[in-house]
PDB file of C-alpha atoms in Angstrom:
ATOM      1  CA  UNK A   1      88.353  -1.118   6.690  1.00 33.00           C
ATOM      2  CA  UNK A   2      90.499  -2.657   9.654  1.00 34.00           C
ATOM      3  CA  UNK A   3      88.952  -3.490  13.195  1.00 37.00           C
ATOM      4  CA  UNK A   4      90.428  -2.374  16.481  1.00 38.00           C
ATOM      5  CA  UNK A   5      90.799  -4.432  18.950  1.00 35.00           C
ATOM      6  CA  UNK A   6      87.617  -3.980  21.054  1.00 42.00           C
ATOM      7  CA  UNK A   7      85.726  -4.395  17.412  1.00 41.00           C
ATOM      8  CA  UNK A   8      87.209  -8.116  17.110  1.00 35.00           C
ATOM      9  CA  UNK A   9      86.723  -8.603  20.990  1.00 39.00           C
ATOM     10  CA  UNK A  10      82.809  -7.656  20.648  1.00 42.00           C
ATOM     11  CA  UNK A  11      82.317  -9.825  17.979  1.00 39.00           C
ATOM     12  CA  UNK A  12      83.924 -12.600  20.147  1.00 37.00           C
ATOM     13  CA  UNK A  13      81.487 -12.030  23.355  1.00 39.00           C
ATOM     14  CA  UNK A  14      78.961 -10.906  20.319  1.00 44.00           C
ATOM     15  CA  UNK A  15      77.445 -15.035  19.647  1.00 43.00           C
ATOM     16  CA  UNK A  16      76.963 -16.800  22.927  1.00 39.00           C
ATOM     17  CA  UNK A  17      77.883 -20.211  22.823  1.00 34.00           C
ATOM     18  CA  UNK A  18      76.067 -23.348  22.695  1.00 30.00           C
ATOM     19  CA  UNK A  19      76.045 -25.784  25.615  1.00 30.00           C
ATOM     20  CA  UNK A  20      74.446 -29.285  25.577  1.00 31.00           C
ATOM     21  CA  UNK A  21      73.572 -29.436  22.034  1.00 34.00           C
ATOM     22  CA  UNK A  22      72.050 -32.876  20.953  1.00 36.00           C
ATOM     23  CA  UNK A  23      74.309 -34.884  18.295  1.00 37.00           C
ATOM     24  CA  UNK A  24      72.972 -34.208  15.000  1.00 39.00           C
ATOM     25  CA  UNK A  25      70.896 -31.318  15.852  1.00 48.00           C
ATOM     26  CA  UNK A  26      70.165 -27.957  13.616  1.00 66.00           C
ATOM     27  CA  UNK A  27      71.432 -25.177  15.369  1.00 86.00           C
ATOM     28  CA  UNK A  28      70.666 -21.698  14.012  1.00 94.00           C
ATOM     29  CA  UNK A  29      71.335 -18.298  14.891  1.00 98.00           C
ATOM     30  CA  UNK A  30      69.903 -15.004  15.854  1.00 98.00           C
ATOM     31  CA  UNK A  31      71.889 -11.856  14.516  1.00 98.00           C
ATOM     32  CA  UNK A  32      70.953  -8.565  15.667  1.00 98.00           C
ATOM     33  CA  UNK A  33      71.666  -5.485  14.025  1.00 98.00           C
ATOM     34  CA  UNK A  34      71.388  -2.302  15.991  1.00 98.00           C
ATOM     35  CA  UNK A  35      72.863   1.048  17.854  1.00 98.00           C
ATOM     36  CA  UNK A  36      73.861   1.217  21.869  1.00 98.00           C
ATOM     37  CA  UNK A  37      70.480   0.457  23.054  1.00 98.00           C
ATOM     38  CA  UNK A  38      70.767  -3.437  22.029  1.00 98.00           C
ATOM     39  CA  UNK A  39      74.962  -3.378  21.815  1.00 98.00           C
ATOM     40  CA  UNK A  40      77.369  -5.506  24.312  1.00 96.00           C
ATOM     41  CA  UNK A  41      78.400  -3.102  26.867  1.00 96.00           C
ATOM     42  CA  UNK A  42      82.292  -3.207  29.014  1.00 96.00           C
ATOM     43  CA  UNK A  43      83.241  -3.440  32.212  1.00 96.00           C
ATOM     44  CA  UNK A  44      84.000   0.069  31.664  1.00 94.00           C
ATOM     45  CA  UNK A  45      80.628   1.126  30.911  1.00 94.00           C
ATOM     46  CA  UNK A  46      78.560  -0.723  33.646  1.00 95.00           C
ATOM     47  CA  UNK A  47      76.093  -0.746  34.564  1.00 96.00           C
ATOM     48  CA  UNK A  48      74.866   0.767  31.494  1.00 96.00           C
ATOM     49  CA  UNK A  49      73.400  -2.652  29.764  1.00 98.00           C
ATOM     50  CA  UNK A  50      72.126  -3.524  26.125  1.00 98.00           C
ATOM     51  CA  UNK A  51      68.863  -5.170  25.979  1.00 98.00           C
ATOM     52  CA  UNK A  52      70.449  -7.806  22.951  1.00 98.00           C
ATOM     53  CA  UNK A  53      72.760  -9.122  25.911  1.00 98.00           C
ATOM     54  CA  UNK A  54      69.832 -10.258  27.858  1.00 98.00           C
ATOM     55  CA  UNK A  55      67.645 -11.274  25.154  1.00 98.00           C
ATOM     56  CA  UNK A  56      69.522 -15.098  24.910  1.00 98.00           C
ATOM     57  CA  UNK A  57      67.607 -15.432  28.689  1.00 98.00           C
ATOM     58  CA  UNK A  58      64.806 -15.799  26.912  1.00 98.00           C
ATOM     59  CA  UNK A  59      65.621 -18.386  24.247  1.00 98.00           C
ATOM     60  CA  UNK A  60      66.793 -22.284  24.611  1.00 96.00           C
ATOM     61  CA  UNK A  61      70.180 -22.766  23.927  1.00 92.00           C
ATOM     62  CA  UNK A  62      69.947 -24.317  19.944  1.00 92.00           C
ATOM     63  CA  UNK A  63      68.999 -20.378  19.247  1.00 96.00           C
ATOM     64  CA  UNK A  64      72.509 -18.429  19.445  1.00 97.00           C
ATOM     65  CA  UNK A  65      72.323 -14.956  19.532  1.00 98.00           C
ATOM     66  CA  UNK A  66      75.128 -13.194  17.561  1.00 98.00           C
ATOM     67  CA  UNK A  67      74.953  -9.574  18.887  1.00 98.00           C
ATOM     68  CA  UNK A  68      76.592  -7.478  16.107  1.00 98.00           C
ATOM     69  CA  UNK A  69      74.454  -3.978  17.105  1.00 98.00           C
ATOM     70  CA  UNK A  70      77.409  -1.474  18.303  1.00 98.00           C
ATOM     71  CA  UNK A  71      77.182   2.218  19.969  1.00 97.00           C
ATOM     72  CA  UNK A  72      76.005   5.021  17.568  1.00 97.00           C
ATOM     73  CA  UNK A  73      75.376   3.427  14.896  1.00 98.00           C
ATOM     74  CA  UNK A  74      72.343   4.109  11.969  1.00 98.00           C
ATOM     75  CA  UNK A  75      70.567   2.116   9.477  1.00 98.00           C
ATOM     76  CA  UNK A  76      72.788   3.717   7.349  1.00 98.00           C
ATOM     77  CA  UNK A  77      76.346   3.833   8.984  1.00 98.00           C
ATOM     78  CA  UNK A  78      75.970   0.323  10.004  1.00 98.00           C
ATOM     79  CA  UNK A  79      76.240  -0.035   6.004  1.00 98.00           C
ATOM     80  CA  UNK A  80      78.591   1.994   5.416  1.00 98.00           C
ATOM     81  CA  UNK A  81      80.785   0.763   7.503  1.00 98.00           C
ATOM     82  CA  UNK A  82      80.736  -2.732   6.138  1.00 98.00           C
ATOM     83  CA  UNK A  83      78.939  -4.144   9.120  1.00 98.00           C
ATOM     84  CA  UNK A  84      76.379  -5.156   7.550  1.00 98.00           C
ATOM     85  CA  UNK A  85      78.108  -7.247   4.384  1.00 98.00           C
ATOM     86  CA  UNK A  86      80.247  -8.918   7.619  1.00 98.00           C
ATOM     87  CA  UNK A  87      77.061 -10.418   9.347  1.00 98.00           C
ATOM     88  CA  UNK A  88      75.930 -11.287   5.961  1.00 98.00           C
ATOM     89  CA  UNK A  89      79.200 -12.889   5.359  1.00 97.00           C
ATOM     90  CA  UNK A  90      78.305 -15.613   8.072  1.00 97.00           C
ATOM     91  CA  UNK A  91      74.324 -15.827   8.047  1.00 98.00           C
ATOM     92  CA  UNK A  92      73.185 -18.955   6.932  1.00 97.00           C
ATOM     93  CA  UNK A  93      69.547 -20.224   5.710  1.00 97.00           C
ATOM     94  CA  UNK A  94      66.749 -20.271   8.789  1.00 96.00           C
ATOM     95  CA  UNK A  95      69.290 -17.911  10.409  1.00 98.00           C
ATOM     96  CA  UNK A  96      67.406 -14.726  11.978  1.00 98.00           C
ATOM     97  CA  UNK A  97      67.888 -11.046  11.522  1.00 98.00           C
ATOM     98  CA  UNK A  98      66.463  -8.838  13.980  1.00 98.00           C
ATOM     99  CA  UNK A  99      66.949  -4.949  12.747  1.00 98.00           C
ATOM    100  CA  UNK A 100      66.444  -2.553  15.607  1.00 98.00           C
ATOM    101  CA  UNK A 101      67.314   1.631  14.291  1.00 98.00           C
ATOM    102  CA  UNK A 102      66.515   5.083  14.665  1.00 98.00           C
ATOM    103  CA  UNK A 103      67.936   6.640  17.645  1.00 98.00           C
ATOM    104  CA  UNK A 104      71.497   8.032  15.170  1.00 98.00           C
ATOM    105  CA  UNK A 105      68.961   7.898  12.252  1.00 98.00           C
ATOM    106  CA  UNK A 106      67.468  10.800  13.277  1.00 98.00           C
ATOM    107  CA  UNK A 107      70.784  13.224  13.910  1.00 98.00           C
ATOM    108  CA  UNK A 108      70.429  15.490  11.425  1.00 97.00           C
ATOM    109  CA  UNK A 109      73.161  17.072  11.767  1.00 98.00           C
ATOM    110  CA  UNK A 110      75.512  14.188  11.131  1.00 98.00           C
ATOM    111  CA  UNK A 111      75.168  13.299   7.602  1.00 98.00           C
ATOM    112  CA  UNK A 112      76.855  10.259   8.178  1.00 98.00           C
ATOM    113  CA  UNK A 113      74.407   8.611   9.817  1.00 98.00           C
ATOM    114  CA  UNK A 114      71.361  10.958   9.146  1.00 98.00           C
ATOM    115  CA  UNK A 115      68.272   8.968   7.562  1.00 98.00           C
ATOM    116  CA  UNK A 116      64.704  10.516   6.389  1.00 98.00           C
ATOM    117  CA  UNK A 117      61.906   8.436   7.657  1.00 98.00           C
ATOM    118  CA  UNK A 118      59.937   7.578   4.472  1.00 98.00           C
ATOM    119  CA  UNK A 119      62.800   7.594   1.701  1.00 98.00           C
ATOM    120  CA  UNK A 120      66.339   7.079   2.785  1.00 98.00           C
ATOM    121  CA  UNK A 121      65.695   5.316   6.762  1.00 98.00           C
ATOM    122  CA  UNK A 122      63.400   2.844   4.742  1.00 98.00           C
ATOM    123  CA  UNK A 123      65.740   2.395   1.628  1.00 98.00           C
ATOM    124  CA  UNK A 124      68.733   1.380   3.995  1.00 98.00           C
ATOM    125  CA  UNK A 125      65.858  -0.783   6.258  1.00 98.00           C
ATOM    126  CA  UNK A 126      65.319  -2.790   2.793  1.00 98.00           C
ATOM    127  CA  UNK A 127      69.335  -3.541   2.221  1.00 98.00           C
ATOM    128  CA  UNK A 128      69.111  -5.707   5.639  1.00 98.00           C
ATOM    129  CA  UNK A 129      65.745  -7.373   4.109  1.00 98.00           C
ATOM    130  CA  UNK A 130      67.187  -8.384   1.093  1.00 98.00           C
ATOM    131  CA  UNK A 131      70.222  -9.356   2.345  1.00 98.00           C
ATOM    132  CA  UNK A 132      68.810 -11.706   4.980  1.00 98.00           C
ATOM    133  CA  UNK A 133      66.535 -13.374   2.037  1.00 98.00           C
ATOM    134  CA  UNK A 134      69.503 -13.844  -0.035  1.00 98.00           C
ATOM    135  CA  UNK A 135      71.125 -16.286   2.211  1.00 98.00           C
ATOM    136  CA  UNK A 136      68.309 -17.917   2.951  1.00 98.00           C
ATOM    137  CA  UNK A 137      67.891 -16.326   6.815  1.00 98.00           C
ATOM    138  CA  UNK A 138      64.694 -14.669   8.007  1.00 98.00           C
ATOM    139  CA  UNK A 139      64.341 -10.868   8.589  1.00 98.00           C
ATOM    140  CA  UNK A 140      63.099  -9.174  11.323  1.00 98.00           C
ATOM    141  CA  UNK A 141      62.562  -5.172  11.692  1.00 98.00           C
ATOM    142  CA  UNK A 142      61.883  -3.950  15.943  1.00 98.00           C
ATOM    143  CA  UNK A 143      60.922  -0.516  15.790  1.00 98.00           C
ATOM    144  CA  UNK A 144      63.287   1.766  17.974  1.00 98.00           C
ATOM    145  CA  UNK A 145      62.702   1.116  22.210  1.00 98.00           C
ATOM    146  CA  UNK A 146      61.526   4.264  23.645  1.00 98.00           C
ATOM    147  CA  UNK A 147      63.392   6.669  25.323  1.00 98.00           C
ATOM    148  CA  UNK A 148      61.954   7.653  29.009  1.00 98.00           C
ATOM    149  CA  UNK A 149      60.340  10.939  28.369  1.00 98.00           C
ATOM    150  CA  UNK A 150      57.599  12.024  30.666  1.00 98.00           C
ATOM    151  CA  UNK A 151      55.621  15.444  29.994  1.00 98.00           C
ATOM    152  CA  UNK A 152      54.480  17.589  32.867  1.00 97.00           C
ATOM    153  CA  UNK A 153      51.485  15.780  33.475  1.00 97.00           C
ATOM    154  CA  UNK A 154      53.247  12.633  33.528  1.00 97.00           C
ATOM    155  CA  UNK A 155      52.504  10.543  30.811  1.00 98.00           C
ATOM    156  CA  UNK A 156      55.411   8.751  28.325  1.00 98.00           C
ATOM    157  CA  UNK A 157      56.308  10.986  25.392  1.00 98.00           C
ATOM    158  CA  UNK A 158      57.434   8.827  22.069  1.00 98.00           C
ATOM    159  CA  UNK A 159      60.065  10.606  20.660  1.00 98.00           C
ATOM    160  CA  UNK A 160      61.492   9.009  17.730  1.00 98.00           C
ATOM    161  CA  UNK A 161      58.904  10.905  15.272  1.00 98.00           C
ATOM    162  CA  UNK A 162      57.829   9.046  11.869  1.00 98.00           C
ATOM    163  CA  UNK A 163      60.359   6.553  12.158  1.00 98.00           C
ATOM    164  CA  UNK A 164      58.537   4.112  13.704  1.00 98.00           C
ATOM    165  CA  UNK A 165      55.219   4.504  11.248  1.00 98.00           C
ATOM    166  CA  UNK A 166      57.981   4.227   8.389  1.00 98.00           C
ATOM    167  CA  UNK A 167      58.931   0.759   9.696  1.00 98.00           C
ATOM    168  CA  UNK A 168      55.790  -0.612  10.261  1.00 98.00           C
ATOM    169  CA  UNK A 169      54.739   0.415   6.775  1.00 98.00           C
ATOM    170  CA  UNK A 170      58.069  -0.671   5.487  1.00 98.00           C
ATOM    171  CA  UNK A 171      57.228  -3.826   7.167  1.00 98.00           C
ATOM    172  CA  UNK A 172      53.834  -4.243   5.458  1.00 98.00           C
ATOM    173  CA  UNK A 173      54.596  -3.787   1.907  1.00 98.00           C
ATOM    174  CA  UNK A 174      57.519  -6.098   2.607  1.00 98.00           C
ATOM    175  CA  UNK A 175      55.503  -8.680   4.263  1.00 98.00           C
ATOM    176  CA  UNK A 176      58.100  -8.952   7.102  1.00 98.00           C
ATOM    177  CA  UNK A 177      57.907  -9.106  10.654  1.00 98.00           C
ATOM    178  CA  UNK A 178      57.607  -6.349  12.758  1.00 98.00           C
ATOM    179  CA  UNK A 179      58.349  -6.368  16.598  1.00 98.00           C
ATOM    180  CA  UNK A 180      56.513  -3.214  17.434  1.00 98.00           C
ATOM    181  CA  UNK A 181      59.197  -2.500  20.559  1.00 98.00           C
ATOM    182  CA  UNK A 182      58.126   1.223  20.658  1.00 98.00           C
ATOM    183  CA  UNK A 183      54.861   0.885  21.309  1.00 98.00           C
ATOM    184  CA  UNK A 184      55.560  -1.224  24.105  1.00 98.00           C
ATOM    185  CA  UNK A 185      58.137   0.267  25.996  1.00 98.00           C
ATOM    186  CA  UNK A 186      55.987   3.378  26.155  1.00 98.00           C
ATOM    187  CA  UNK A 187      53.583   1.593  27.578  1.00 98.00           C
ATOM    188  CA  UNK A 188      55.673   0.310  29.666  1.00 98.00           C
ATOM    189  CA  UNK A 189      57.512   3.235  30.791  1.00 98.00           C
ATOM    190  CA  UNK A 190      54.063   4.620  30.925  1.00 98.00           C
ATOM    191  CA  UNK A 191      52.698   2.235  33.546  1.00 98.00           C
ATOM    192  CA  UNK A 192      55.523   2.433  35.745  1.00 98.00           C
ATOM    193  CA  UNK A 193      55.543   6.151  35.623  1.00 98.00           C
ATOM    194  CA  UNK A 194      58.112   9.073  36.321  1.00 97.00           C
ATOM    195  CA  UNK A 195      60.364   7.770  39.436  1.00 96.00           C
ATOM    196  CA  UNK A 196      60.384   3.938  38.726  1.00 97.00           C
ATOM    197  CA  UNK A 197      61.183   4.093  35.300  1.00 98.00           C
ATOM    198  CA  UNK A 198      64.454   5.830  36.736  1.00 97.00           C
ATOM    199  CA  UNK A 199      65.063   2.077  38.486  1.00 97.00           C
ATOM    200  CA  UNK A 200      64.914   0.945  34.259  1.00 98.00           C
ATOM    201  CA  UNK A 201      67.653   3.492  33.181  1.00 98.00           C
ATOM    202  CA  UNK A 202      71.438   3.751  33.404  1.00 95.00           C
ATOM    203  CA  UNK A 203      70.182   6.372  36.242  1.00 93.00           C
ATOM    204  CA  UNK A 204      73.975   6.427  38.740  1.00 87.00           C
ATOM    205  CA  UNK A 205      75.194   9.477  41.028  1.00 85.00           C
ATOM    206  CA  UNK A 206      77.319  10.515  37.842  1.00 87.00           C
ATOM    207  CA  UNK A 207      75.006  10.362  35.160  1.00 88.00           C
ATOM    208  CA  UNK A 208      71.305  10.723  33.922  1.00 94.00           C
ATOM    209  CA  UNK A 209      70.847   8.763  31.752  1.00 96.00           C
ATOM    210  CA  UNK A 210      67.157   8.489  29.323  1.00 98.00           C
ATOM    211  CA  UNK A 211      68.418   6.369  26.676  1.00 98.00           C
ATOM    212  CA  UNK A 212      70.410   3.435  27.763  1.00 98.00           C
ATOM    213  CA  UNK A 213      69.274   0.537  30.311  1.00 98.00           C
ATOM    214  CA  UNK A 214      71.082  -0.999  33.314  1.00 97.00           C
ATOM    215  CA  UNK A 215      69.964  -4.342  33.565  1.00 98.00           C
ATOM    216  CA  UNK A 216      66.772  -4.377  35.380  1.00 98.00           C
ATOM    217  CA  UNK A 217      66.135  -2.276  32.363  1.00 98.00           C
ATOM    218  CA  UNK A 218      67.924  -4.733  29.299  1.00 98.00           C
ATOM    219  CA  UNK A 219      65.840  -7.636  31.070  1.00 98.00           C
ATOM    220  CA  UNK A 220      62.613  -5.692  30.696  1.00 98.00           C
ATOM    221  CA  UNK A 221      62.883  -4.702  27.031  1.00 98.00           C
ATOM    222  CA  UNK A 222      63.978  -8.545  26.182  1.00 98.00           C
ATOM    223  CA  UNK A 223      61.125  -9.721  27.151  1.00 98.00           C
ATOM    224  CA  UNK A 224      59.367  -7.463  25.470  1.00 98.00           C
ATOM    225  CA  UNK A 225      61.500  -8.796  22.268  1.00 98.00           C
ATOM    226  CA  UNK A 226      60.924 -12.050  23.261  1.00 98.00           C
ATOM    227  CA  UNK A 227      57.309 -11.681  23.454  1.00 98.00           C
ATOM    228  CA  UNK A 228      56.930 -10.082  20.308  1.00 98.00           C
ATOM    229  CA  UNK A 229      58.783 -12.751  18.587  1.00 98.00           C
ATOM    230  CA  UNK A 230      56.957 -15.459  19.413  1.00 97.00           C
ATOM    231  CA  UNK A 231      53.918 -13.048  18.570  1.00 97.00           C
ATOM    232  CA  UNK A 232      55.172 -13.122  15.471  1.00 97.00           C
ATOM    233  CA  UNK A 233      56.277 -16.675  15.443  1.00 95.00           C
ATOM    234  CA  UNK A 234      59.643 -16.322  14.534  1.00 96.00           C
ATOM    235  CA  UNK A 235      60.698 -18.653  16.564  1.00 93.00           C
ATOM    236  CA  UNK A 236      59.180 -21.748  17.318  1.00 92.00           C
ATOM    237  CA  UNK A 237      56.877 -21.799  20.202  1.00 94.00           C
ATOM    238  CA  UNK A 238      59.187 -23.786  22.201  1.00 94.00           C
ATOM    239  CA  UNK A 239      62.333 -21.794  21.546  1.00 96.00           C
ATOM    240  CA  UNK A 240      61.084 -18.950  23.828  1.00 97.00           C
ATOM    241  CA  UNK A 241      61.234 -19.620  27.389  1.00 97.00           C
ATOM    242  CA  UNK A 242      61.223 -17.798  30.686  1.00 97.00           C
ATOM    243  CA  UNK A 243      58.297 -15.234  29.440  1.00 97.00           C
ATOM    244  CA  UNK A 244      56.744 -15.278  32.925  1.00 96.00           C
ATOM    245  CA  UNK A 245      59.832 -15.688  34.994  1.00 97.00           C
ATOM    246  CA  UNK A 246      62.144 -13.364  37.297  1.00 97.00           C
ATOM    247  CA  UNK A 247      65.643 -12.985  35.415  1.00 97.00           C
ATOM    248  CA  UNK A 248      68.270 -12.255  37.950  1.00 97.00           C
ATOM    249  CA  UNK A 249      70.540  -9.325  37.499  1.00 97.00           C
ATOM    250  CA  UNK A 250      73.596 -11.041  38.582  1.00 97.00           C
ATOM    251  CA  UNK A 251      73.142 -12.997  35.131  1.00 97.00           C
ATOM    252  CA  UNK A 252      73.868  -9.411  33.390  1.00 97.00           C
ATOM    253  CA  UNK A 253      78.047  -9.539  32.862  1.00 95.00           C
ATOM    254  CA  UNK A 254      80.541  -7.195  31.017  1.00 96.00           C
ATOM    255  CA  UNK A 255      83.692  -8.321  29.602  1.00 94.00           C
ATOM    256  CA  UNK A 256      86.556  -6.788  30.553  1.00 93.00           C
ATOM    257  CA  UNK A 257      87.399  -3.456  28.517  1.00 83.00           C
ATOM    258  CA  UNK A 258      90.362  -3.935  26.258  1.00 75.00           C
TER     259      UNK A 258
END
């Protein structure tokens, strides 16, 4: 499959460079496989921001982040397009692979992306788990971040059906670390409420987007991911930083659109 200029650019900006690395110190990379909620965005999409863009702010510089998440992909289409194979072609022993899918797996009208939670969704997630392990890397499953949806009483409502439960069950079965971002983000939206959550999502004068984030939202979700990484002891304690610090939204940048 040939890659577009934009895809090539994504690969170039997806890896956060390491600076000030000590001679002889072992560097490892945290890879992200996922969809648009995590993906790198470009200037033509600003202020939309994927949480993967903000995750490096919470990790020390000797842990690189390679954000391979792509808009519109499901656990199935990411594999079918050869993206998992490409990622596994560069992953090394002791690297980490964080996998977050479900938003597009849920689209039953699209056979190129749809998976059923308890069968094909789990089957495809196993490909990521087995692929990482075969290369000496550590797989990590992350339940899908929740959309902004409230009922008439102002309660945050889950939107992902059985997919989070299916991922939790698979993580237990395969003894894989689980980052329960679905549960944590739902609780965060509940605590913020109907109006305040608008300041975390991509709400602009021309768009009311209840799925994708702006810089504050991306930073908030990345903080949840970092907290879960620490809780599950995936990285060393010293590798997670700034969990209780304010992160300036000015740190978020968008590469030029090609």
